[in-house]
mmCIF file of C-alpha atoms in Angstrom:
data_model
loop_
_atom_site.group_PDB
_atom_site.id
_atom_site.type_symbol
_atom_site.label_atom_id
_atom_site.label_comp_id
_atom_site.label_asym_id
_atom_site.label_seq_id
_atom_site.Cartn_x
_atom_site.Cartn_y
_atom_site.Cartn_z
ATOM 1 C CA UNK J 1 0.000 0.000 0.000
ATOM 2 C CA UNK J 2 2.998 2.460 0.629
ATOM 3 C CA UNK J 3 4.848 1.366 -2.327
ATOM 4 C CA UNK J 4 1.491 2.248 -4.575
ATOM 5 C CA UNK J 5 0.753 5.824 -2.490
ATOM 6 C CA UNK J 6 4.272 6.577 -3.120
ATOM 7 C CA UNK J 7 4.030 6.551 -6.179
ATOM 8 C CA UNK J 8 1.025 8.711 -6.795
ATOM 9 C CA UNK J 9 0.483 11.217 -9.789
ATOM 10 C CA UNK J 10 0.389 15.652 -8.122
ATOM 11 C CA UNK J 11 -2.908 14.889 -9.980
ATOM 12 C CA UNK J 12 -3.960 12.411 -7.632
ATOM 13 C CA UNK J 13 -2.501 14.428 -4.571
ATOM 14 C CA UNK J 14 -4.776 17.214 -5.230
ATOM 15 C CA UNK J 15 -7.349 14.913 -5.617
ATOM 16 C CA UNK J 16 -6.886 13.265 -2.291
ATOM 17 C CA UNK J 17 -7.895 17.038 -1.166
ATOM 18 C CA UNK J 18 -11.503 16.375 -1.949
ATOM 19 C CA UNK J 19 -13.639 15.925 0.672
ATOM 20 C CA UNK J 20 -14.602 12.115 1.045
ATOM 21 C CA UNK J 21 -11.952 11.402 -2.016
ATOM 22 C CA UNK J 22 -9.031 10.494 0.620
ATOM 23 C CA UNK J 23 -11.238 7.975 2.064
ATOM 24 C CA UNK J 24 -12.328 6.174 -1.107
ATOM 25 C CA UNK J 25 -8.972 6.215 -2.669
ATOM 26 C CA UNK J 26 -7.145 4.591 0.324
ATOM 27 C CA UNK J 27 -9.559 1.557 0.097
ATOM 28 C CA UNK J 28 -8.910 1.209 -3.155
ATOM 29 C CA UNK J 29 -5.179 1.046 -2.571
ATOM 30 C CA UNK J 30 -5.603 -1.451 -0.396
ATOM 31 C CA UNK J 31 -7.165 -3.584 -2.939
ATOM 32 C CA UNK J 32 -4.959 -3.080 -5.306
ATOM 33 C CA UNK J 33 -1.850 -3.926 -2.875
ATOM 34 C CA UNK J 34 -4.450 -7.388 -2.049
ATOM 35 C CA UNK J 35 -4.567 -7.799 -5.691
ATOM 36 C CA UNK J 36 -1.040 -7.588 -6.495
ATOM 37 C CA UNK J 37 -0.105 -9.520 -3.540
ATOM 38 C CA UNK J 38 -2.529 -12.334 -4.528
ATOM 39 C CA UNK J 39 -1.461 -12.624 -8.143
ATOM 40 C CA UNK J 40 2.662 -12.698 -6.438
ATOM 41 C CA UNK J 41 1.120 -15.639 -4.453
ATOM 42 C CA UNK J 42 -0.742 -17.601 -7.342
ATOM 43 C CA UNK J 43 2.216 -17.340 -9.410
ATOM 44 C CA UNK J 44 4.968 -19.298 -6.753
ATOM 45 C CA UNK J 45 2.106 -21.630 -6.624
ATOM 46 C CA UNK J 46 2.154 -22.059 -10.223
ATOM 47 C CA UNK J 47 5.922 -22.459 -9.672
ATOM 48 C CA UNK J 48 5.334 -25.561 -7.506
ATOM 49 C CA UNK J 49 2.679 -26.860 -10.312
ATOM 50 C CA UNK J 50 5.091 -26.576 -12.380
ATOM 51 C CA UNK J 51 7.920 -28.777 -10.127
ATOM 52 C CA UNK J 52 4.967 -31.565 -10.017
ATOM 53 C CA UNK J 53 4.435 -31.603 -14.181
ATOM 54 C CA UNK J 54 8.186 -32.004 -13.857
ATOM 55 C CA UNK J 55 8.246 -34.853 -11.429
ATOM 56 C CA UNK J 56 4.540 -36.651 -13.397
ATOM 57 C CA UNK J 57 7.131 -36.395 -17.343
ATOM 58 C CA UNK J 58 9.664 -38.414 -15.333
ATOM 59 C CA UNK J 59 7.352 -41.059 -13.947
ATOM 60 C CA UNK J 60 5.495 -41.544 -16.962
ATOM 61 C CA UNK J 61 9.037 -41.936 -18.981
ATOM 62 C CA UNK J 62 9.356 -44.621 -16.076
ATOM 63 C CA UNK J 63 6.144 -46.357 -16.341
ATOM 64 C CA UNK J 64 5.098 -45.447 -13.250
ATOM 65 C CA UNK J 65 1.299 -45.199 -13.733
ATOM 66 C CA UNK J 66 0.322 -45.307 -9.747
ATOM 67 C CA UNK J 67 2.289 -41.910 -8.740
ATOM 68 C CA UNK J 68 0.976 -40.462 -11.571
ATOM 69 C CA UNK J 69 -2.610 -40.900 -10.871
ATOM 70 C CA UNK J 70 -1.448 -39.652 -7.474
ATOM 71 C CA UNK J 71 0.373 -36.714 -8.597
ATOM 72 C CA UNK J 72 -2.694 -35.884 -10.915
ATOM 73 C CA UNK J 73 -5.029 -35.596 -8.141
ATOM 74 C CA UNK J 74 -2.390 -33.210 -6.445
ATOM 75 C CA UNK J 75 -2.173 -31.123 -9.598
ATOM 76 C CA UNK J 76 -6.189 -30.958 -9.723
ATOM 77 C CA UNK J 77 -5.949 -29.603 -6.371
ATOM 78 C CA UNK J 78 -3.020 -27.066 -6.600
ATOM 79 C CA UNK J 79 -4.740 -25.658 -9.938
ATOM 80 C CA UNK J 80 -8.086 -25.267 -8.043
ATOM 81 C CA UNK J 81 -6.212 -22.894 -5.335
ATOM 82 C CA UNK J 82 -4.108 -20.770 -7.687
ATOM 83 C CA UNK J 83 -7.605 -20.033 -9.401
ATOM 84 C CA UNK J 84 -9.495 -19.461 -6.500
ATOM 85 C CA UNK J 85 -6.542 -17.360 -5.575
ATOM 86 C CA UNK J 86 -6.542 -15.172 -8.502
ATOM 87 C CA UNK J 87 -10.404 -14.858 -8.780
ATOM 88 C CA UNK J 88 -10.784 -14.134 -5.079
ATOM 89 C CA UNK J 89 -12.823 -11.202 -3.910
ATOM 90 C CA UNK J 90 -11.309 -7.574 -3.494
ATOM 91 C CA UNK J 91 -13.394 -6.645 -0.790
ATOM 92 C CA UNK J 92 -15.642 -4.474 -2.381
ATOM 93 C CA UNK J 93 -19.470 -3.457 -0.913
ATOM 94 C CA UNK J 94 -21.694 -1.065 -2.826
ATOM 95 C CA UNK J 95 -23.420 1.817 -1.308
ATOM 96 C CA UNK J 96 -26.346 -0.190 -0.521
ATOM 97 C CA UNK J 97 -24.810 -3.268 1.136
ATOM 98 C CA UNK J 98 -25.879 -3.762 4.492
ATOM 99 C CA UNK J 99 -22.166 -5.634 4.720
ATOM 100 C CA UNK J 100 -19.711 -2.531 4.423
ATOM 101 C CA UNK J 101 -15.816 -3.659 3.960
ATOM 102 C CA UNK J 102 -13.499 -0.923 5.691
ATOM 103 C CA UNK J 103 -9.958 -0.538 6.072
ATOM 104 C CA UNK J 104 -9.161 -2.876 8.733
ATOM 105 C CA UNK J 105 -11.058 -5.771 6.575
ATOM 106 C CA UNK J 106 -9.355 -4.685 3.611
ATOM 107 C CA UNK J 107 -6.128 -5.115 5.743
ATOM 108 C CA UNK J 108 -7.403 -8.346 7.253
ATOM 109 C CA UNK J 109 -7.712 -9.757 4.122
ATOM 110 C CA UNK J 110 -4.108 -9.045 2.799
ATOM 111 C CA UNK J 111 -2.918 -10.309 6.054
ATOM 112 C CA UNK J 112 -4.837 -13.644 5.062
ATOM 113 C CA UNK J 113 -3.432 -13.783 1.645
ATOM 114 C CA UNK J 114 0.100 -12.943 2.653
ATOM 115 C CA UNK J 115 0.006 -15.828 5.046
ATOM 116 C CA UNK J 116 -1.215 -18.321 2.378
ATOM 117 C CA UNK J 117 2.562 -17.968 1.662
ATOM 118 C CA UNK J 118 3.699 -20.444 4.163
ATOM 119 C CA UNK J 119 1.352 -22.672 2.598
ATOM 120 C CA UNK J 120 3.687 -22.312 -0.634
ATOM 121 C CA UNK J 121 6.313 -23.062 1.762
ATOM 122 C CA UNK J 122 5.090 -25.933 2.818
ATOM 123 C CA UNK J 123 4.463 -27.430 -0.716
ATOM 124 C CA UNK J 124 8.215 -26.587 -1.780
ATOM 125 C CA UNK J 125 9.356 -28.346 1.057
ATOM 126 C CA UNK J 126 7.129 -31.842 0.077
ATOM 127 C CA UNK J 127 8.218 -31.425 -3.605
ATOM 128 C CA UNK J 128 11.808 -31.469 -2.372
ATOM 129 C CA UNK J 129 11.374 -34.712 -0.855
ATOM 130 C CA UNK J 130 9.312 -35.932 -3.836
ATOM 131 C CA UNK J 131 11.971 -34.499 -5.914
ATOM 132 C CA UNK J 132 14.804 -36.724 -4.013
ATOM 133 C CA UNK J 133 12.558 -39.644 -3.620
ATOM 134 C CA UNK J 134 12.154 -39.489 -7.362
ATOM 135 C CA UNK J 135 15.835 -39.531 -8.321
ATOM 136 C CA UNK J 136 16.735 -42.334 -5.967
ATOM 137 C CA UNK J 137 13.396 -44.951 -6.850
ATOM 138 C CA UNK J 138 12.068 -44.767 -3.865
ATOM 139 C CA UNK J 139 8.692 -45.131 -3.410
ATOM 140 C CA UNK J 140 6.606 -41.842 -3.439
ATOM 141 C CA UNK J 141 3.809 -42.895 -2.013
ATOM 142 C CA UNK J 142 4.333 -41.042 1.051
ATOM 143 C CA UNK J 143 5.068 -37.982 -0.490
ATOM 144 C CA UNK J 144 2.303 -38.007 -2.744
ATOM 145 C CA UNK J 145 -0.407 -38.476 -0.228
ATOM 146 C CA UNK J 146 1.465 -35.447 2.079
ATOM 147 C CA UNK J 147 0.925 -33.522 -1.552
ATOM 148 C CA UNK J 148 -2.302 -34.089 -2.171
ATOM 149 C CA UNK J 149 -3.373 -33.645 1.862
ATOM 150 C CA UNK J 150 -1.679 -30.451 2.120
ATOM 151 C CA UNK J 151 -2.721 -29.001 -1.398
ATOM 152 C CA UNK J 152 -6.434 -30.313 0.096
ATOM 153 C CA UNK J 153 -5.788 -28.414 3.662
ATOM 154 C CA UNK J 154 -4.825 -25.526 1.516
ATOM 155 C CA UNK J 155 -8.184 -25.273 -0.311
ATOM 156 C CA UNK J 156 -9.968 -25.604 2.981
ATOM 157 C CA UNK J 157 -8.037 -22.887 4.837
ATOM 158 C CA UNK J 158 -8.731 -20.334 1.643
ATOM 159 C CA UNK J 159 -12.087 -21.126 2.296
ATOM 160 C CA UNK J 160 -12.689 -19.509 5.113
ATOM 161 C CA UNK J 161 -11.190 -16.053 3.566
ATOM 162 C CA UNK J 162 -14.469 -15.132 2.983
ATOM 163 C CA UNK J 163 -15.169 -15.411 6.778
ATOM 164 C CA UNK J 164 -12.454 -12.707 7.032
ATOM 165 C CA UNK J 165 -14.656 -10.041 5.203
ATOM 166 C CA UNK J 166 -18.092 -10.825 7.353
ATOM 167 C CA UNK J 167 -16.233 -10.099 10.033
ATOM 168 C CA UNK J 168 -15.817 -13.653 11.692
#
């Protein structure tokens, strides 16, 4: 939010001088920062889709049908949460709305999306030991089901973003 008022237009400071104009256009920095912050976090996610693909090519070149069907369902699951991710809701009410989002919601939410970043974490951490377990033969069944639980947990925890904006 700093980085985008910092870098404001001396048209849009003399705008901010408007009565009820500040007010408005700090919200809708704040969704903006959400926005850009969300679309940062879809795309390492994509980044760790991508590491799976990797890992499925080399287990299909191996014939290993079982981890792929495996890996698939992780992939399903992964591609579900970068869209939700990048579709998600900017916290916007209309005038009407007997809901309305203010700042500290709008902040609540980035809060919420900035912490679906450990999540990410969590997933690069897995795919390294997929990655290993790959390389050596070993069986990935472990790895795959830790993959497709945590992608899973993932889904269910950006769920309840929306309980963020009612307030809950």
């Amino acid at each position: 939010t700093e980085r985008i008022q910092s870098q404001q237009t001396k048209i849009e400071e003399m705008a901010l001088k408007v009565p009820g104009y500040a007010g408005y256009k700090q919200k809708e920095q704040r969704r903006e920062a959400d926005r850009l912050l969300r679309h940062y976090v879809a795309r390492r996610y994509e980044e760790q889709l991508g590491r799976i693909q990797t890992v499925q090519h080399g287990m299909s070149s191996q014939g290993r049908l079982t981890t792929l069907l495996a890996l698939d369902r992780a992939v399903v699951k992964l591609q579900l949460l970068i869209d939700r991710i990048k579709t998600a809701s900017y916290g916007y009410s209309g005038l009407f709305d007997a809901l309305k989002v203010d700042e500290d919601t709008l902040d609540a939410l980035y809060d919420f999306d900035r912490m679906m970043l450990s999540g990410m974490d969590e997933i690069s951490a897995i795919l390294d030991r997929l990655e290993d377990a790959a390389r050596s033969g070993a069986d990935l069944e472990q790895e795959t089901t830790e993959l497709v639980t945590r992608a899973d947990g993932l889904n269910n925890t950006f769920s309840r973003r929306q309980d963020v904006i009612l307030g809950q």
